Coordinates of C-alpha atoms in Angstrom, one line a residue:
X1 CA 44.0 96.4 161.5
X2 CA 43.3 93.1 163.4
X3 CA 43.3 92.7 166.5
X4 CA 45.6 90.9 168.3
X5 CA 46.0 88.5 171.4
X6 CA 49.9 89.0 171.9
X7 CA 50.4 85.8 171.1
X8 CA 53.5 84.7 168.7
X9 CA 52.3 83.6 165.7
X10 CA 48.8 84.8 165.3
X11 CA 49.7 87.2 162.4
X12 CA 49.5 90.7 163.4
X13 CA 52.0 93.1 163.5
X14 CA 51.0 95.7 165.7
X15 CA 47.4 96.9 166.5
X16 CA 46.3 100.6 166.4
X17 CA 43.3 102.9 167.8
X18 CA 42.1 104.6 165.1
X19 CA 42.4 104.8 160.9
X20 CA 45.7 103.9 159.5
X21 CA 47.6 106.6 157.5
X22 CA 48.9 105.0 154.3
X23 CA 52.7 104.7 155.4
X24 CA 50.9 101.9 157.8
X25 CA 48.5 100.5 154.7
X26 CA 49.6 97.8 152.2
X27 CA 49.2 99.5 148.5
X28 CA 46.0 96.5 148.1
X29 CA 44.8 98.3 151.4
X30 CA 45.2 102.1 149.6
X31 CA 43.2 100.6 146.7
X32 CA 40.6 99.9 148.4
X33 CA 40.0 102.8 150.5
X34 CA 40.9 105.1 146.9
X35 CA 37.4 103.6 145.7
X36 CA 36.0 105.5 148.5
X37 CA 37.3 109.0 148.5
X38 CA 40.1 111.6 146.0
X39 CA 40.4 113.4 149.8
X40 CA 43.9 112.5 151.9
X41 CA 44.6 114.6 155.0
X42 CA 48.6 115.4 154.8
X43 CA 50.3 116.1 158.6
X44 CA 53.0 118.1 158.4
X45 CA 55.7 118.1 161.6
X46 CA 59.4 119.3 162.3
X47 CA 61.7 116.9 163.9
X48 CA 63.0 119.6 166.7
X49 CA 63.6 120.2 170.1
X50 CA 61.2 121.1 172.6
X51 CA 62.4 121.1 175.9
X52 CA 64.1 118.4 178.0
X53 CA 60.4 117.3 178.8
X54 CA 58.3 116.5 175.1
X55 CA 60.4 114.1 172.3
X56 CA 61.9 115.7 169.5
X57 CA 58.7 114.1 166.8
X58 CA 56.1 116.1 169.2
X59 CA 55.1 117.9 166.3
X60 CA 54.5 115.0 164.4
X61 CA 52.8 113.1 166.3
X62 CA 50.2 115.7 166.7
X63 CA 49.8 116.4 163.3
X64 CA 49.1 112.9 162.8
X65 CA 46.8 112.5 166.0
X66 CA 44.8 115.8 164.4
X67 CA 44.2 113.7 161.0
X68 CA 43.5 110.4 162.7
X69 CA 40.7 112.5 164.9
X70 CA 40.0 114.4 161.6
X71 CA 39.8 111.3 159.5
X72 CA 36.7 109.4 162.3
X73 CA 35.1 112.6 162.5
X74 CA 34.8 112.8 158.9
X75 CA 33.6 109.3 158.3
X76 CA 31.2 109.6 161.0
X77 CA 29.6 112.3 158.8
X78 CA 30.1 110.4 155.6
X79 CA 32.9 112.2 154.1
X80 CA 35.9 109.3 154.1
X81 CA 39.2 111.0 154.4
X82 CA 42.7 109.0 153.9
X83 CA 45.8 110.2 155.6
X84 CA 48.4 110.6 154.0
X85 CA 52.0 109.6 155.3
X86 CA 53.5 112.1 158.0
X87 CA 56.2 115.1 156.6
X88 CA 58.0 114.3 159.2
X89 CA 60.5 117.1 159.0
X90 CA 60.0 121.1 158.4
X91 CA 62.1 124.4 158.7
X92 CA 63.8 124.4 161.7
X93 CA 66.7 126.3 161.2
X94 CA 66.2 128.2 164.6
X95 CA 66.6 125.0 166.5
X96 CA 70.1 123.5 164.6
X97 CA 72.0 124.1 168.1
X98 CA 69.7 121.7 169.8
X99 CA 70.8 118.2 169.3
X100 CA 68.8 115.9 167.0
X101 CA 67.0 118.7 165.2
X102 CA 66.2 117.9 161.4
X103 CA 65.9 121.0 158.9
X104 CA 64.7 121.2 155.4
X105 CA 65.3 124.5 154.0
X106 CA 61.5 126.1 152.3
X107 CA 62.7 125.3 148.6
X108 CA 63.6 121.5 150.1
X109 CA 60.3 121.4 151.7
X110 CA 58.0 122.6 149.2
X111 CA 59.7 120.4 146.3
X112 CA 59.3 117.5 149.3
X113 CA 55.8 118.1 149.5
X114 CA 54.9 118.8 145.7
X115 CA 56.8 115.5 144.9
X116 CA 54.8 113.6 147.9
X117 CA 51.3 115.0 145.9
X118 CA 52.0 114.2 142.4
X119 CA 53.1 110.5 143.6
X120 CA 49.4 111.0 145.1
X121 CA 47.9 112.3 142.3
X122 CA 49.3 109.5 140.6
X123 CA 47.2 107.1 142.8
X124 CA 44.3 109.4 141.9
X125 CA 43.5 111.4 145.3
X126 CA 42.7 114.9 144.1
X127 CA 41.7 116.8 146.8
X128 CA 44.9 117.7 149.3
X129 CA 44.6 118.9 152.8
X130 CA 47.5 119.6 154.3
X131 CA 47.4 119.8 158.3
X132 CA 49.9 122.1 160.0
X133 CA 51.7 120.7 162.6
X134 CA 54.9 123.1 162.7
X135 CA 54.8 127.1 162.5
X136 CA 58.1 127.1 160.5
X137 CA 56.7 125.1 157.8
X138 CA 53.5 126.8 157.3
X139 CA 54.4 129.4 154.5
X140 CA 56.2 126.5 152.8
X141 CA 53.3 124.5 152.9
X142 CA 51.0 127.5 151.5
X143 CA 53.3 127.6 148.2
X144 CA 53.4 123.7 147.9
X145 CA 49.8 123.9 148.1
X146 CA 49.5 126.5 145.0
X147 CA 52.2 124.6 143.0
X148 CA 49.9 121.4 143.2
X149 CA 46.9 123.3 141.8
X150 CA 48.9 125.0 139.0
X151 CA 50.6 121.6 137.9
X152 CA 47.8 119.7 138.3
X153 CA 44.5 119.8 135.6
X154 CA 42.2 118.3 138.2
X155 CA 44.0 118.5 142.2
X156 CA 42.4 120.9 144.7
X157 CA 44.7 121.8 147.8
X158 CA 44.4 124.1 151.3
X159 CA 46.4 124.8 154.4
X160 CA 44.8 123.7 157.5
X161 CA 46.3 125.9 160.2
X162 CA 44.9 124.3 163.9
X163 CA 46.6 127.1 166.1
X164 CA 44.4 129.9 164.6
X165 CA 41.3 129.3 166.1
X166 CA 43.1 128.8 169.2
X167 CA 44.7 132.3 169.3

């Protein structure tokens, strides 16, 4: 991304710290950065409540904040890394009676996230890592994840979990 002055007219949309994921890319952008690496980093989050004081994306935002760190970390060791664009919402049945909270049920959210891969696969990223950001959706994520490698002749996946090293 450019940088930008702030002043009308000098062509920039927005500016941002750190690598784009490809919901913020152009598809000439994606291209580009394909020739480079099969690998895209995919956050998962939950559109929920939590707590009159953090938004209801929190977990979406730091799934994506995880990959953006993941994704500089990586290319500072000369393994490129593309992230892919957020899941924004997971299973969240258990937070319905707050208001604004989204839920996918696991069958919605694993045919989400299978369809989101093989659109990838399609680009020809082979190599899925997909970034928990949400407790709820991690077994769904662990099946999507298997799906992709048994529909798939060449697609590696895992299941990044950044709470266990934590606990």
């Amino acid at each position: 991304m450019g940088e930008s002055t702030g002043e009308k007219g000098d062509g920039v949309l927005y500016v941002q710290k750190g690598p784009a994921t490809m919901t913020e890319m152009s598809s000439h952008d994606l291209a580009r950065a394909r020739e480079q690496t099969d690998v895209v980093l995919l956050p998962f989050g939950a559109l929920e409540a939590h707590g009159d004081h953090l938004p209801l994306g929190t977990d979406s935002m730091e799934a994506r904040e995880i990959c953006r760190r993941a994704a500089l970390r990586l290319a500072d060791s000369g393994c490129p890394v593309e992230i892919g664009p957020v899941i924004q919402f997971g299973t969240s049945y258990y937070h319905l009676g707050y208001p604004g909270t989204v839920s996918h049920t696991r069958e919605t959210l694993i045919a989400l996230s299978r369809d989101v891969c093989l659109s990838l696969y399609q680009s020809g990223f082979r190599r899925f890592v997909f970034v928990h950001g949400h407790d709820g959706s991690l077994p769904s994520m662990m099946v999507a994840a298997q799906i992709l490698v048994e529909q798939t002749p060449a697609a590696e996946a895992m299941v990044l979990n950044w709470l266990t090293p934590l606990s």
